[in-house]
PDB file of N, CA and C in Angstrom:
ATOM      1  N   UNK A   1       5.538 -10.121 -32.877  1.00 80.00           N
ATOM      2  CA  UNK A   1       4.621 -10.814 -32.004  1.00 80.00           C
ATOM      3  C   UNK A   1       4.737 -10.250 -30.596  1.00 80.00           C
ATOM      4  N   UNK A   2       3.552 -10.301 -30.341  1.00 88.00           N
ATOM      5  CA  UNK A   2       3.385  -9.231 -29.071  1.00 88.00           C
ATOM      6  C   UNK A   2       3.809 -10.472 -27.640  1.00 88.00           C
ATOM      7  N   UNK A   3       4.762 -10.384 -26.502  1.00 92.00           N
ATOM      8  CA  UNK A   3       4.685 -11.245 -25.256  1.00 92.00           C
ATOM      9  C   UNK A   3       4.261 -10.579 -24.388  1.00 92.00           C
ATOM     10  N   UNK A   4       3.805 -11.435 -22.985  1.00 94.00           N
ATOM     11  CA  UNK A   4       3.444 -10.945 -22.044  1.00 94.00           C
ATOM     12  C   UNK A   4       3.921 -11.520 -21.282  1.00 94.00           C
ATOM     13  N   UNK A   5       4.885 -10.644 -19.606  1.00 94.00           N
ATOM     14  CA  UNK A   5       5.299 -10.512 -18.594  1.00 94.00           C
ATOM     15  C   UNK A   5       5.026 -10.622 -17.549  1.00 94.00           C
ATOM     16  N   UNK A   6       4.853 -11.723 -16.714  1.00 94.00           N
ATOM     17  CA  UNK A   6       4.750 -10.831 -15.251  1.00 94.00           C
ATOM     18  C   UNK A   6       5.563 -10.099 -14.579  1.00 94.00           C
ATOM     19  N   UNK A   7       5.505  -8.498 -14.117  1.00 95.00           N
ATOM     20  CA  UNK A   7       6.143  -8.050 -13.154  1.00 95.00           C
ATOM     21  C   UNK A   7       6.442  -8.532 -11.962  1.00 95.00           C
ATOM     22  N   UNK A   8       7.665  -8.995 -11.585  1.00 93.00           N
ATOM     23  CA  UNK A   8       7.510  -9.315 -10.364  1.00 93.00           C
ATOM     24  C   UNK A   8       7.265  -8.340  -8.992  1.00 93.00           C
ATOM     25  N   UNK A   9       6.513  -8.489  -8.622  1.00 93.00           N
ATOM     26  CA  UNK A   9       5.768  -7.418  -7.086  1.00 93.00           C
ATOM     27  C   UNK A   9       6.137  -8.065  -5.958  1.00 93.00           C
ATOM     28  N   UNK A  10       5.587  -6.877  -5.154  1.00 91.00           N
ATOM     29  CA  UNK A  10       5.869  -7.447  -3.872  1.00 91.00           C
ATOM     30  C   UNK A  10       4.524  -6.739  -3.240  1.00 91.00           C
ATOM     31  N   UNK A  11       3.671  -7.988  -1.815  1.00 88.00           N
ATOM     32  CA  UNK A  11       3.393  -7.241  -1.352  1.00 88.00           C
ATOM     33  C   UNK A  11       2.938  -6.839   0.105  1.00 88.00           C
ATOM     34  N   UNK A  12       4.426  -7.417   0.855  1.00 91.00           N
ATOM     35  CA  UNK A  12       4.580  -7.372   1.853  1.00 91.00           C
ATOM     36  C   UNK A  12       5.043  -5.860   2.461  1.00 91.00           C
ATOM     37  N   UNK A  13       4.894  -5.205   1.595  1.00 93.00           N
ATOM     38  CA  UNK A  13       5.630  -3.807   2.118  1.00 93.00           C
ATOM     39  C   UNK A  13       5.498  -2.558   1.248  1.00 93.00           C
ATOM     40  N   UNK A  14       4.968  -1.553   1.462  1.00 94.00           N
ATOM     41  CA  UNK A  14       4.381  -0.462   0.998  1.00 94.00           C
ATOM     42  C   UNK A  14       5.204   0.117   0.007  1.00 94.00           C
ATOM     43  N   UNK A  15       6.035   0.644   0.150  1.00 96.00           N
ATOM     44  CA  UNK A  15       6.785   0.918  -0.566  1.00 96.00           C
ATOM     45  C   UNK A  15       7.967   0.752  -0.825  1.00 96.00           C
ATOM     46  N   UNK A  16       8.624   0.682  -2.304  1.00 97.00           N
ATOM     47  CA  UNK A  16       9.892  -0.220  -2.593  1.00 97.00           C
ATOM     48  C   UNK A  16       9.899   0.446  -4.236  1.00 97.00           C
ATOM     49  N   UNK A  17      11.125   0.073  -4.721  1.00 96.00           N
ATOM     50  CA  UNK A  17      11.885   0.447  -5.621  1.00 96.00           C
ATOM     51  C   UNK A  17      12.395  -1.261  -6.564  1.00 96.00           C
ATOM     52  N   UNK A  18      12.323  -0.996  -7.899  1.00 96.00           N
ATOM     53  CA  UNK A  18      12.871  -2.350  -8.029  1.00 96.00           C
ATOM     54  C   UNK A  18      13.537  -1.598  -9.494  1.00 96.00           C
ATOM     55  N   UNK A  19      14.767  -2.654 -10.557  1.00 97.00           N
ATOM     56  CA  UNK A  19      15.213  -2.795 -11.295  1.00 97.00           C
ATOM     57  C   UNK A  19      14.483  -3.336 -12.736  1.00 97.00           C
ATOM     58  N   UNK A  20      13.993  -3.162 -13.258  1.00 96.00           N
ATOM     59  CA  UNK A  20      14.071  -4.495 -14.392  1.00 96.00           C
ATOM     60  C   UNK A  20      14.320  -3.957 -15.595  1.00 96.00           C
ATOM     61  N   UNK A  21      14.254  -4.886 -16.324  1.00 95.00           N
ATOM     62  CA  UNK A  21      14.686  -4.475 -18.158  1.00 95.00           C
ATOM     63  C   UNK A  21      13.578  -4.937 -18.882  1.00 95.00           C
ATOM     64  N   UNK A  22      12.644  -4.356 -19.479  1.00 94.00           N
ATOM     65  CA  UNK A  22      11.623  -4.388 -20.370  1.00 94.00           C
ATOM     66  C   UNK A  22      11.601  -4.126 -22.016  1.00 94.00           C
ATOM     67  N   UNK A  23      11.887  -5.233 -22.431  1.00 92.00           N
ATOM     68  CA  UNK A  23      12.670  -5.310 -23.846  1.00 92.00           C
ATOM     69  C   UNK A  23      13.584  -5.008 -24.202  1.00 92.00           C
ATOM     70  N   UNK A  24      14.647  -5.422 -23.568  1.00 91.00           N
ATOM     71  CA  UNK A  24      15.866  -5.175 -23.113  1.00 91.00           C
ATOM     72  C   UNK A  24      16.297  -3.363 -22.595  1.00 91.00           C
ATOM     73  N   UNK A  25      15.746  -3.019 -22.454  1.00 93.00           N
ATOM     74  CA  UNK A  25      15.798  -1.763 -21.857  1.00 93.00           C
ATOM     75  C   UNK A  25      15.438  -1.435 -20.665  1.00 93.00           C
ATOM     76  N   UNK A  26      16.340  -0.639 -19.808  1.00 96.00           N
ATOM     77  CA  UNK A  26      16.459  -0.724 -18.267  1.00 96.00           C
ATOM     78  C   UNK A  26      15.233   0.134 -17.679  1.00 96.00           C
ATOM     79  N   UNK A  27      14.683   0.304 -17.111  1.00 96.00           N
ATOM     80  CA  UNK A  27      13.687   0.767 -16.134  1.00 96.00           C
ATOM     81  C   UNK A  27      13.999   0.809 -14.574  1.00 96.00           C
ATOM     82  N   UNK A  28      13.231   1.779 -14.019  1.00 97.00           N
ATOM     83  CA  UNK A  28      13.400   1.723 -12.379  1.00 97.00           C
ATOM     84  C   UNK A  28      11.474   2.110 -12.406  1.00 97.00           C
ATOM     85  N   UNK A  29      11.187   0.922 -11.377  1.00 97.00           N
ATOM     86  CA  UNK A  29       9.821   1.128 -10.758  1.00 97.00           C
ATOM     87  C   UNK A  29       9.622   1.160  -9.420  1.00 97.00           C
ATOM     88  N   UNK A  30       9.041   2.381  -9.475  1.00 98.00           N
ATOM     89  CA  UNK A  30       8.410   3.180  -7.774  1.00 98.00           C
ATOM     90  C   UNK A  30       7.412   2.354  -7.498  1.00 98.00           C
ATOM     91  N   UNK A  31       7.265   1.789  -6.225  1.00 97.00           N
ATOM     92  CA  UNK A  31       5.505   1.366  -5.921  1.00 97.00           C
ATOM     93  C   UNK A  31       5.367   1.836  -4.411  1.00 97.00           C
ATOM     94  N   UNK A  32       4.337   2.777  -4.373  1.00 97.00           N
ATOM     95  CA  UNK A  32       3.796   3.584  -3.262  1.00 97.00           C
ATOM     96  C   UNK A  32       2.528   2.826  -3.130  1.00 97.00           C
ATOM     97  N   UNK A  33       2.459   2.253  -1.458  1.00 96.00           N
ATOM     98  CA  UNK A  33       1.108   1.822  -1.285  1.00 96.00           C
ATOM     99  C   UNK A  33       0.421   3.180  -0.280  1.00 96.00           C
ATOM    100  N   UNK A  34      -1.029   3.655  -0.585  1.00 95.00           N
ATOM    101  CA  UNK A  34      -1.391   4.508  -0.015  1.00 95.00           C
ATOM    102  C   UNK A  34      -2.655   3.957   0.693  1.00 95.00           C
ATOM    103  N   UNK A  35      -2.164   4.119   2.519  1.00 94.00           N
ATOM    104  CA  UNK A  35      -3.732   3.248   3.050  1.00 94.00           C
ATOM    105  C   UNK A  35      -4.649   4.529   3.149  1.00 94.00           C
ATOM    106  N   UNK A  36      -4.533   5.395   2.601  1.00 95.00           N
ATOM    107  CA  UNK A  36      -5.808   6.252   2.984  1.00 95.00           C
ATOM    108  C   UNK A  36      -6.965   5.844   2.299  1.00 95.00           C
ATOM    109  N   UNK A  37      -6.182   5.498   0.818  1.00 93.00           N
ATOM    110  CA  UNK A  37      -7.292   4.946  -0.323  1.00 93.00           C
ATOM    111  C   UNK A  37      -7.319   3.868  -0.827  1.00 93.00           C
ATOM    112  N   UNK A  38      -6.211   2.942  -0.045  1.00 93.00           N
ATOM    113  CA  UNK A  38      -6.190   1.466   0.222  1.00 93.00           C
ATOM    114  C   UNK A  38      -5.824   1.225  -1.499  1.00 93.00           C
ATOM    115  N   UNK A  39      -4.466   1.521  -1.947  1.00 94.00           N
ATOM    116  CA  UNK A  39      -4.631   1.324  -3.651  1.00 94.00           C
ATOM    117  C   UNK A  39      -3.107   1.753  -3.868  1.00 94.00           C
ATOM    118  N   UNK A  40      -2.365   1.424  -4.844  1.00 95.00           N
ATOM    119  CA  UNK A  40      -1.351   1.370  -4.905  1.00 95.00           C
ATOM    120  C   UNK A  40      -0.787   2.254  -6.136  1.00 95.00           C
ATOM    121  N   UNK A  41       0.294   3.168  -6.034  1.00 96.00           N
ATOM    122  CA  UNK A  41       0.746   4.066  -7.318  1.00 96.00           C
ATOM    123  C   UNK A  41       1.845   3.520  -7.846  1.00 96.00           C
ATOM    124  N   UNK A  42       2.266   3.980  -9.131  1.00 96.00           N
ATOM    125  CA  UNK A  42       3.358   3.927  -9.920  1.00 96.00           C
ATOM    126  C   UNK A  42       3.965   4.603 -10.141  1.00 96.00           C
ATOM    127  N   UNK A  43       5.569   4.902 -10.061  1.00 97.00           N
ATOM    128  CA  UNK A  43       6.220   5.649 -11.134  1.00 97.00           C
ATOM    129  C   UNK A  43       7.277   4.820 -11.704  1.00 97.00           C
ATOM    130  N   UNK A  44       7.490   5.450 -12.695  1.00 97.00           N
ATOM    131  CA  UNK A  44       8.617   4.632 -13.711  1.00 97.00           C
ATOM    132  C   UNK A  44       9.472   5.726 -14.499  1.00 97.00           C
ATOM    133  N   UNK A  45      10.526   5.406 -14.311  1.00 97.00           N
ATOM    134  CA  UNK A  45      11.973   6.268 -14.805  1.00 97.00           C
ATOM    135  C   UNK A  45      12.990   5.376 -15.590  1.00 97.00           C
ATOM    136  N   UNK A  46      13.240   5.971 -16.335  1.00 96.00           N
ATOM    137  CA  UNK A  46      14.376   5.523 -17.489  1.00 96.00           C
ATOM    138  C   UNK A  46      15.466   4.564 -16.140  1.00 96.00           C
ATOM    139  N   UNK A  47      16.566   3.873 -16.898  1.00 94.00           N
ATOM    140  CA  UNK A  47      17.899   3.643 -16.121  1.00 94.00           C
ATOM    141  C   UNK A  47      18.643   4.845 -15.603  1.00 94.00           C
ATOM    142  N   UNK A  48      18.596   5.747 -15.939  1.00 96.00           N
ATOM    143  CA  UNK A  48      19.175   6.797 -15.413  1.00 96.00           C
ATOM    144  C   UNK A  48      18.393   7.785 -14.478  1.00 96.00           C
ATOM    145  N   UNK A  49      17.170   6.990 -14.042  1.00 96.00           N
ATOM    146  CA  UNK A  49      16.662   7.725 -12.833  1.00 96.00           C
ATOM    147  C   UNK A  49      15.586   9.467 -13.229  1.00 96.00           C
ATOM    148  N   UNK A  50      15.192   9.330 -14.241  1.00 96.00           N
ATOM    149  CA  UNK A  50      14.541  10.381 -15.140  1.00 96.00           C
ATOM    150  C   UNK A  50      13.619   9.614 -15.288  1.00 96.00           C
ATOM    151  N   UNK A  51      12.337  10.972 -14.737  1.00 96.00           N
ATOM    152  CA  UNK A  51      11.335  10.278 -14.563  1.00 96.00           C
ATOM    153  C   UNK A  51      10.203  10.288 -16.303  1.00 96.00           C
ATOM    154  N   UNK A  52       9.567   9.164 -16.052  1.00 96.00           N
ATOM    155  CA  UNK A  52       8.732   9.004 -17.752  1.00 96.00           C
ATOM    156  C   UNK A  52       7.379   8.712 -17.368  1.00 96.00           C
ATOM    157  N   UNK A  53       6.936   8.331 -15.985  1.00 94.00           N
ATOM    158  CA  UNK A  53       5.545   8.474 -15.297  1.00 94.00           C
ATOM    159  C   UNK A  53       5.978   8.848 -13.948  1.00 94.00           C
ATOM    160  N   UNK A  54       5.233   9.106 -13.437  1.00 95.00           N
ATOM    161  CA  UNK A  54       4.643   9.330 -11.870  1.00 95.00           C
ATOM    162  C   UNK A  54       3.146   9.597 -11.465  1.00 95.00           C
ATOM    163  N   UNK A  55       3.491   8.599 -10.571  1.00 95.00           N
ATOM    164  CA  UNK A  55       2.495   8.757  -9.188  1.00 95.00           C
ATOM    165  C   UNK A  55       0.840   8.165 -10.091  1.00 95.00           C
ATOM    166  N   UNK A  56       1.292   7.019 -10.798  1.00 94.00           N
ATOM    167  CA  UNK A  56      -0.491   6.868 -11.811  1.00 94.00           C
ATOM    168  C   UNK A  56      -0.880   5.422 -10.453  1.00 94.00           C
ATOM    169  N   UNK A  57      -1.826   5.826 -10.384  1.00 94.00           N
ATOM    170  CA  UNK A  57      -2.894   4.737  -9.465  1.00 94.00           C
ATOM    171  C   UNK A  57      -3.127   3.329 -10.148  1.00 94.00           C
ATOM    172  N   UNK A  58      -2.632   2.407  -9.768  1.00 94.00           N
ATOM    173  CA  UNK A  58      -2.895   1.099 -10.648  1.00 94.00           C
ATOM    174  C   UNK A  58      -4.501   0.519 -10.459  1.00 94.00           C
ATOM    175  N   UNK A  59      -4.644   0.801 -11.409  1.00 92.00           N
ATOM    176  CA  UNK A  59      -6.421   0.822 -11.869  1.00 92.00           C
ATOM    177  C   UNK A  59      -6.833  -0.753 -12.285  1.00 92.00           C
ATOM    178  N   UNK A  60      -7.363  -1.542 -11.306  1.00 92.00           N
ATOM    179  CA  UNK A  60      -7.282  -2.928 -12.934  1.00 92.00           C
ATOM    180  C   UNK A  60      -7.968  -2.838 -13.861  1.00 92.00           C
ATOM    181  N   UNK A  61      -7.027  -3.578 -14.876  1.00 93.00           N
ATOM    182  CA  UNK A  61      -7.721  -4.033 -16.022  1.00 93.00           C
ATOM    183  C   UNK A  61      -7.380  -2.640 -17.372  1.00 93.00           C
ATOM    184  N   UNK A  62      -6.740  -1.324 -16.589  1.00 92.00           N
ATOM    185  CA  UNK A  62      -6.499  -0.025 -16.927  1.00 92.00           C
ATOM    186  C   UNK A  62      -4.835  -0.510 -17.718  1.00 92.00           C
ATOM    187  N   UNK A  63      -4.505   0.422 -18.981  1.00 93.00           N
ATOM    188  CA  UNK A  63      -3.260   0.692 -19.540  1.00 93.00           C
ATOM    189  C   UNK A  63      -2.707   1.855 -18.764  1.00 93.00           C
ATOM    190  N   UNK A  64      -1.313   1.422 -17.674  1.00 91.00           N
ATOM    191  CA  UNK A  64      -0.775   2.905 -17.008  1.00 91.00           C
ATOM    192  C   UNK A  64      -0.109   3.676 -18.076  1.00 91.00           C
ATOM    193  N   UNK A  65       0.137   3.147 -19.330  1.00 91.00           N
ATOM    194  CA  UNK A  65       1.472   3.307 -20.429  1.00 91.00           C
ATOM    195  C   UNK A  65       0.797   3.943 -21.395  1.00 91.00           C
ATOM    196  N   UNK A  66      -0.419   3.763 -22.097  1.00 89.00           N
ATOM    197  CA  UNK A  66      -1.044   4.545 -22.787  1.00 89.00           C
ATOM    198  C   UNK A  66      -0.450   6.049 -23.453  1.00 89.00           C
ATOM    199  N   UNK A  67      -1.096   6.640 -22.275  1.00 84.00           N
ATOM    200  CA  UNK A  67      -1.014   7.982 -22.183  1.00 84.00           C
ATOM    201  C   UNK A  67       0.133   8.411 -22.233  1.00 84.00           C
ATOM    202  N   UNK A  68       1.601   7.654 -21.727  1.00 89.00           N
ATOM    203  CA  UNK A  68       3.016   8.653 -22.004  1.00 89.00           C
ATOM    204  C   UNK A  68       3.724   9.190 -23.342  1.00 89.00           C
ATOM    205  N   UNK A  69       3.965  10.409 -23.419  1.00 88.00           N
ATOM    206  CA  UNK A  69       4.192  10.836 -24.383  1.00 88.00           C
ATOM    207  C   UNK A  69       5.880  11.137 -24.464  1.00 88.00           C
ATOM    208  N   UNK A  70       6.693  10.441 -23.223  1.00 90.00           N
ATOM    209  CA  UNK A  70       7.703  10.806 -23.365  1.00 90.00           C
ATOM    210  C   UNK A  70       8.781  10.350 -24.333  1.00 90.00           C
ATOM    211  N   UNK A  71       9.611  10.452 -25.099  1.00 89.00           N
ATOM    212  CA  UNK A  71      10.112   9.342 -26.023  1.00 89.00           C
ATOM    213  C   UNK A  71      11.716   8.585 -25.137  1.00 89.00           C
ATOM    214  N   UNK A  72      11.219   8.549 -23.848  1.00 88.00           N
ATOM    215  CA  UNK A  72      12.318   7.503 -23.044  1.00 88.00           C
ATOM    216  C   UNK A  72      11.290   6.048 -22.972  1.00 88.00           C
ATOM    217  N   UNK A  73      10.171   6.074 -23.085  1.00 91.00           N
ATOM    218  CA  UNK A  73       9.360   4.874 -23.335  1.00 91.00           C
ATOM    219  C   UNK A  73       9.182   4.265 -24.449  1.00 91.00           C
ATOM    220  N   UNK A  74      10.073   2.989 -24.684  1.00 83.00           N
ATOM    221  CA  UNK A  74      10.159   2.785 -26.403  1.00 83.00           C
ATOM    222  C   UNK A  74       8.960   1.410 -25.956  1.00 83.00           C
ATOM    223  N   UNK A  75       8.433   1.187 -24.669  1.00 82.00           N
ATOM    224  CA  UNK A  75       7.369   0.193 -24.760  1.00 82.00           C
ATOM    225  C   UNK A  75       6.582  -0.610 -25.007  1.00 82.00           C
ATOM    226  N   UNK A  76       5.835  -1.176 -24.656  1.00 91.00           N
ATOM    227  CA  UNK A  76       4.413  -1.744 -24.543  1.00 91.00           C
ATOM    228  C   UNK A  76       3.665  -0.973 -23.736  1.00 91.00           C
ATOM    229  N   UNK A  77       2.814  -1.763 -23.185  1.00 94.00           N
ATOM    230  CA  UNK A  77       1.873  -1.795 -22.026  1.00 94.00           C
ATOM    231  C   UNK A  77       1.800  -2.715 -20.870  1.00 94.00           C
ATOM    232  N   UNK A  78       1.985  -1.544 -19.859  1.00 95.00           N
ATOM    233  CA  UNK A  78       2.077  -2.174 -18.326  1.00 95.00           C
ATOM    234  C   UNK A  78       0.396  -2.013 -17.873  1.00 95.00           C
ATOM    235  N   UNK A  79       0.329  -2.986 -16.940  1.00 94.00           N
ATOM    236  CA  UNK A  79      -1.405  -3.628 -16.836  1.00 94.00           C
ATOM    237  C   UNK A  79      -1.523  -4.273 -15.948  1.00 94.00           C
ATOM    238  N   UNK A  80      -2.647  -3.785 -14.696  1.00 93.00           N
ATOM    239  CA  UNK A  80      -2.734  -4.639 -14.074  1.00 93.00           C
ATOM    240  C   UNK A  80      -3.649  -5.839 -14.289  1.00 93.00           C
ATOM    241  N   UNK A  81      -3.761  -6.542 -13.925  1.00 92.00           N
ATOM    242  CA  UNK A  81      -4.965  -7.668 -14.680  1.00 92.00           C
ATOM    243  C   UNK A  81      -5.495  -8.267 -13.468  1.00 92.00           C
ATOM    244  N   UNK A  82      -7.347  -7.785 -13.097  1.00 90.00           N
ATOM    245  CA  UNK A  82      -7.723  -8.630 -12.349  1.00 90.00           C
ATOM    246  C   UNK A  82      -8.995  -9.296 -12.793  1.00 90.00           C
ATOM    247  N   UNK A  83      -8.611 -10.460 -12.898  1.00 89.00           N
ATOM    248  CA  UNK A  83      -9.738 -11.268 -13.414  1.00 89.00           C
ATOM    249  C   UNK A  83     -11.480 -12.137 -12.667  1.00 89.00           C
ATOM    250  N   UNK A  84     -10.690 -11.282 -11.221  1.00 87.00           N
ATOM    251  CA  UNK A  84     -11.927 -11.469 -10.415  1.00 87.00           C
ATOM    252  C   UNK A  84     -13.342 -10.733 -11.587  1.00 87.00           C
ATOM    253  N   UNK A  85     -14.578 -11.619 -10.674  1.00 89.00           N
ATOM    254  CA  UNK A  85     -15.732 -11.124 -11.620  1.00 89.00           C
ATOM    255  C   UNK A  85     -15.876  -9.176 -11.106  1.00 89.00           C
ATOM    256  N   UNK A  86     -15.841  -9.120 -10.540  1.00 89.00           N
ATOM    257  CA  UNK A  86     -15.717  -7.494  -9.347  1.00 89.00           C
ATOM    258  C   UNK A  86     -14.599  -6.782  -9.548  1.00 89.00           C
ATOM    259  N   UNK A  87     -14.192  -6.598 -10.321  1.00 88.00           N
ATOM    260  CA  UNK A  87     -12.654  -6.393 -10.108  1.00 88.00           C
ATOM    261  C   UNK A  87     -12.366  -4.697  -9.301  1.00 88.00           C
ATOM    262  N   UNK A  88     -11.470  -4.724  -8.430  1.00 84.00           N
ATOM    263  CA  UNK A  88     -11.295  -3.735  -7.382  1.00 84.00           C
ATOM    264  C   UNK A  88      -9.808  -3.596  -7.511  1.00 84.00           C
ATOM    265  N   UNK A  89      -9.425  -2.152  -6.982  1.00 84.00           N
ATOM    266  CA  UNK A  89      -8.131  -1.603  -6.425  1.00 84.00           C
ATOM    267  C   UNK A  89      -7.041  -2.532  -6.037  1.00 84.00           C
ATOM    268  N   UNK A  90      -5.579  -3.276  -6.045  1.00 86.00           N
ATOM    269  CA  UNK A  90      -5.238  -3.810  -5.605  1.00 86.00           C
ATOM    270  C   UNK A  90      -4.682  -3.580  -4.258  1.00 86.00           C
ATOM    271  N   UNK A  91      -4.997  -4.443  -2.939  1.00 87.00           N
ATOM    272  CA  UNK A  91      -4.908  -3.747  -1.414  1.00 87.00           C
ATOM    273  C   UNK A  91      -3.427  -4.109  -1.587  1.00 87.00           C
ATOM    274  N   UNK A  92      -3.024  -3.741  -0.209  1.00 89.00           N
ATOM    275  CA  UNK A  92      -1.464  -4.259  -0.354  1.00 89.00           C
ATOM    276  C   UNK A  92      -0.900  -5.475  -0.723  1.00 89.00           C
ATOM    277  N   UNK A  93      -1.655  -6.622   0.185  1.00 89.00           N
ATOM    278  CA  UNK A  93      -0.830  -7.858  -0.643  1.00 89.00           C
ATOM    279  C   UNK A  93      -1.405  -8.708  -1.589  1.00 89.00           C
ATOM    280  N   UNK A  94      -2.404  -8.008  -2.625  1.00 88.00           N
ATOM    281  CA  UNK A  94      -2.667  -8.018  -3.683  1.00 88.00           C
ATOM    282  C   UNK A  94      -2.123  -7.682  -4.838  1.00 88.00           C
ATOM    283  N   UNK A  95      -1.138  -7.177  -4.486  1.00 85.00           N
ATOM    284  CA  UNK A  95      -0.173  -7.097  -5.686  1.00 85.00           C
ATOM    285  C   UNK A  95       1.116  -7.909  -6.098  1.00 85.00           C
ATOM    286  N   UNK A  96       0.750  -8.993  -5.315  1.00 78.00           N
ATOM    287  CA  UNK A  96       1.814 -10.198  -5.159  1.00 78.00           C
ATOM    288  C   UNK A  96       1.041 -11.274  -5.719  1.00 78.00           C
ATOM    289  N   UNK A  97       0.204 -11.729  -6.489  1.00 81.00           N
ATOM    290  CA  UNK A  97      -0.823 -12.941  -6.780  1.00 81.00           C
ATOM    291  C   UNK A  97      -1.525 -12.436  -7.349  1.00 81.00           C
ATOM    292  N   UNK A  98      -2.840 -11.775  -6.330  1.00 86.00           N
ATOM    293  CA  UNK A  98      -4.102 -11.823  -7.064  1.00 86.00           C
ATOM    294  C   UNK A  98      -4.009 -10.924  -7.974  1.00 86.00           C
ATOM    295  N   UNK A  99      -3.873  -9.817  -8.125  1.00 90.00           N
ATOM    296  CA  UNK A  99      -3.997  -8.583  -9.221  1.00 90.00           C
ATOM    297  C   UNK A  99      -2.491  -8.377  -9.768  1.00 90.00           C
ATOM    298  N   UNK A 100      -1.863  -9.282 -10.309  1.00 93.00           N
ATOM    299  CA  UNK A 100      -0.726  -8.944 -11.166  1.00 93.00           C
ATOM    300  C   UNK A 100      -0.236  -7.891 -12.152  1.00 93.00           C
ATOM    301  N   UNK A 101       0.994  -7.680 -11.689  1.00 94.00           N
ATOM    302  CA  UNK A 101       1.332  -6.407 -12.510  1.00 94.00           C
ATOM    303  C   UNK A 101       1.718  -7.167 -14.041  1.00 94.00           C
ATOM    304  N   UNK A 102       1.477  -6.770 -15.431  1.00 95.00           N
ATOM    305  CA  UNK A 102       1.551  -7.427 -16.590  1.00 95.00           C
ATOM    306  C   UNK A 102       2.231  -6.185 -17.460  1.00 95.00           C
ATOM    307  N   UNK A 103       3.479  -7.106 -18.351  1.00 96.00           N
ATOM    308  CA  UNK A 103       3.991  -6.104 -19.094  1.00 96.00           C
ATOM    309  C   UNK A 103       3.434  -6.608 -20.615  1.00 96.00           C
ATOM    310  N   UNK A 104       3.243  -5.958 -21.793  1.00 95.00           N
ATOM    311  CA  UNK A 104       2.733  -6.359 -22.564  1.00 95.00           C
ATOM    312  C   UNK A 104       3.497  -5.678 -23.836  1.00 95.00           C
ATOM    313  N   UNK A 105       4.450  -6.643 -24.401  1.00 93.00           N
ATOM    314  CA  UNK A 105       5.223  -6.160 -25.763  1.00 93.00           C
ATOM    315  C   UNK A 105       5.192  -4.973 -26.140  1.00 93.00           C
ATOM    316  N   UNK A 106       5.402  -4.074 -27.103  1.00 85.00           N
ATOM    317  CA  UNK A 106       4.773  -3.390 -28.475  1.00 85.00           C
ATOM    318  C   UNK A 106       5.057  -4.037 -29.763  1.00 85.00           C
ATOM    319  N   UNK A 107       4.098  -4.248 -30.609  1.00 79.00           N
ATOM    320  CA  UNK A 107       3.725  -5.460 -31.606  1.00 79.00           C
ATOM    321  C   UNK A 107       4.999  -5.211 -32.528  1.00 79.00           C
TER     322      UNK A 107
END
């Protein structure tokens, strides 16, 4: 049975580094806010700091996890989810509430 997560974000501050464990397995997540294009990136690296994405643009409503082909991602799907009717880029402190970062099992 598939669960779903909220990431906890932050988004008082552009860029930051955080810890977590995603099915019991350790992760490190990059979050780069970029005001040129007012929108926020990802990277994500094993516990040991080896990288398994970089630099993907959090798109809503988009799978960032899809596409990795590395086998340090034993995963789900990470997602942002905005349920506005419009849904747009998350600005900076939109990634604290309104446009949530969502982790999503593998079944």
């Amino acid at each position: 049975m598939r669960t779903t997560v909220q990431i906890p974000t932050r988004g008082d501050i552009a860029n930051y580094f955080q810890r977590i464990s995603l099915d019991n397995v350790p992760y490190i997540l990059l979050f780069n806010y970029n005001a040129r294009d007012s929108s926020w990136y990802l990277s994500l690296y094993d516990g040991s700091n080896n990288p398994i994405l970089q630099g993907m643009k959090l798109v809503p409503n988009f799978s960032l996890t899809d596409q990795i082909q590395n086998p340090a991602w034993t995963g789900g799907v990470i997602i942002t989810y905005d349920a506005r009717p419009d849904p747009q880029p998350a600005l900076l402190a939109d990634l604290d509430g309104t446009v949530p970062l969502l982790y999503i099992s593998a079944p």
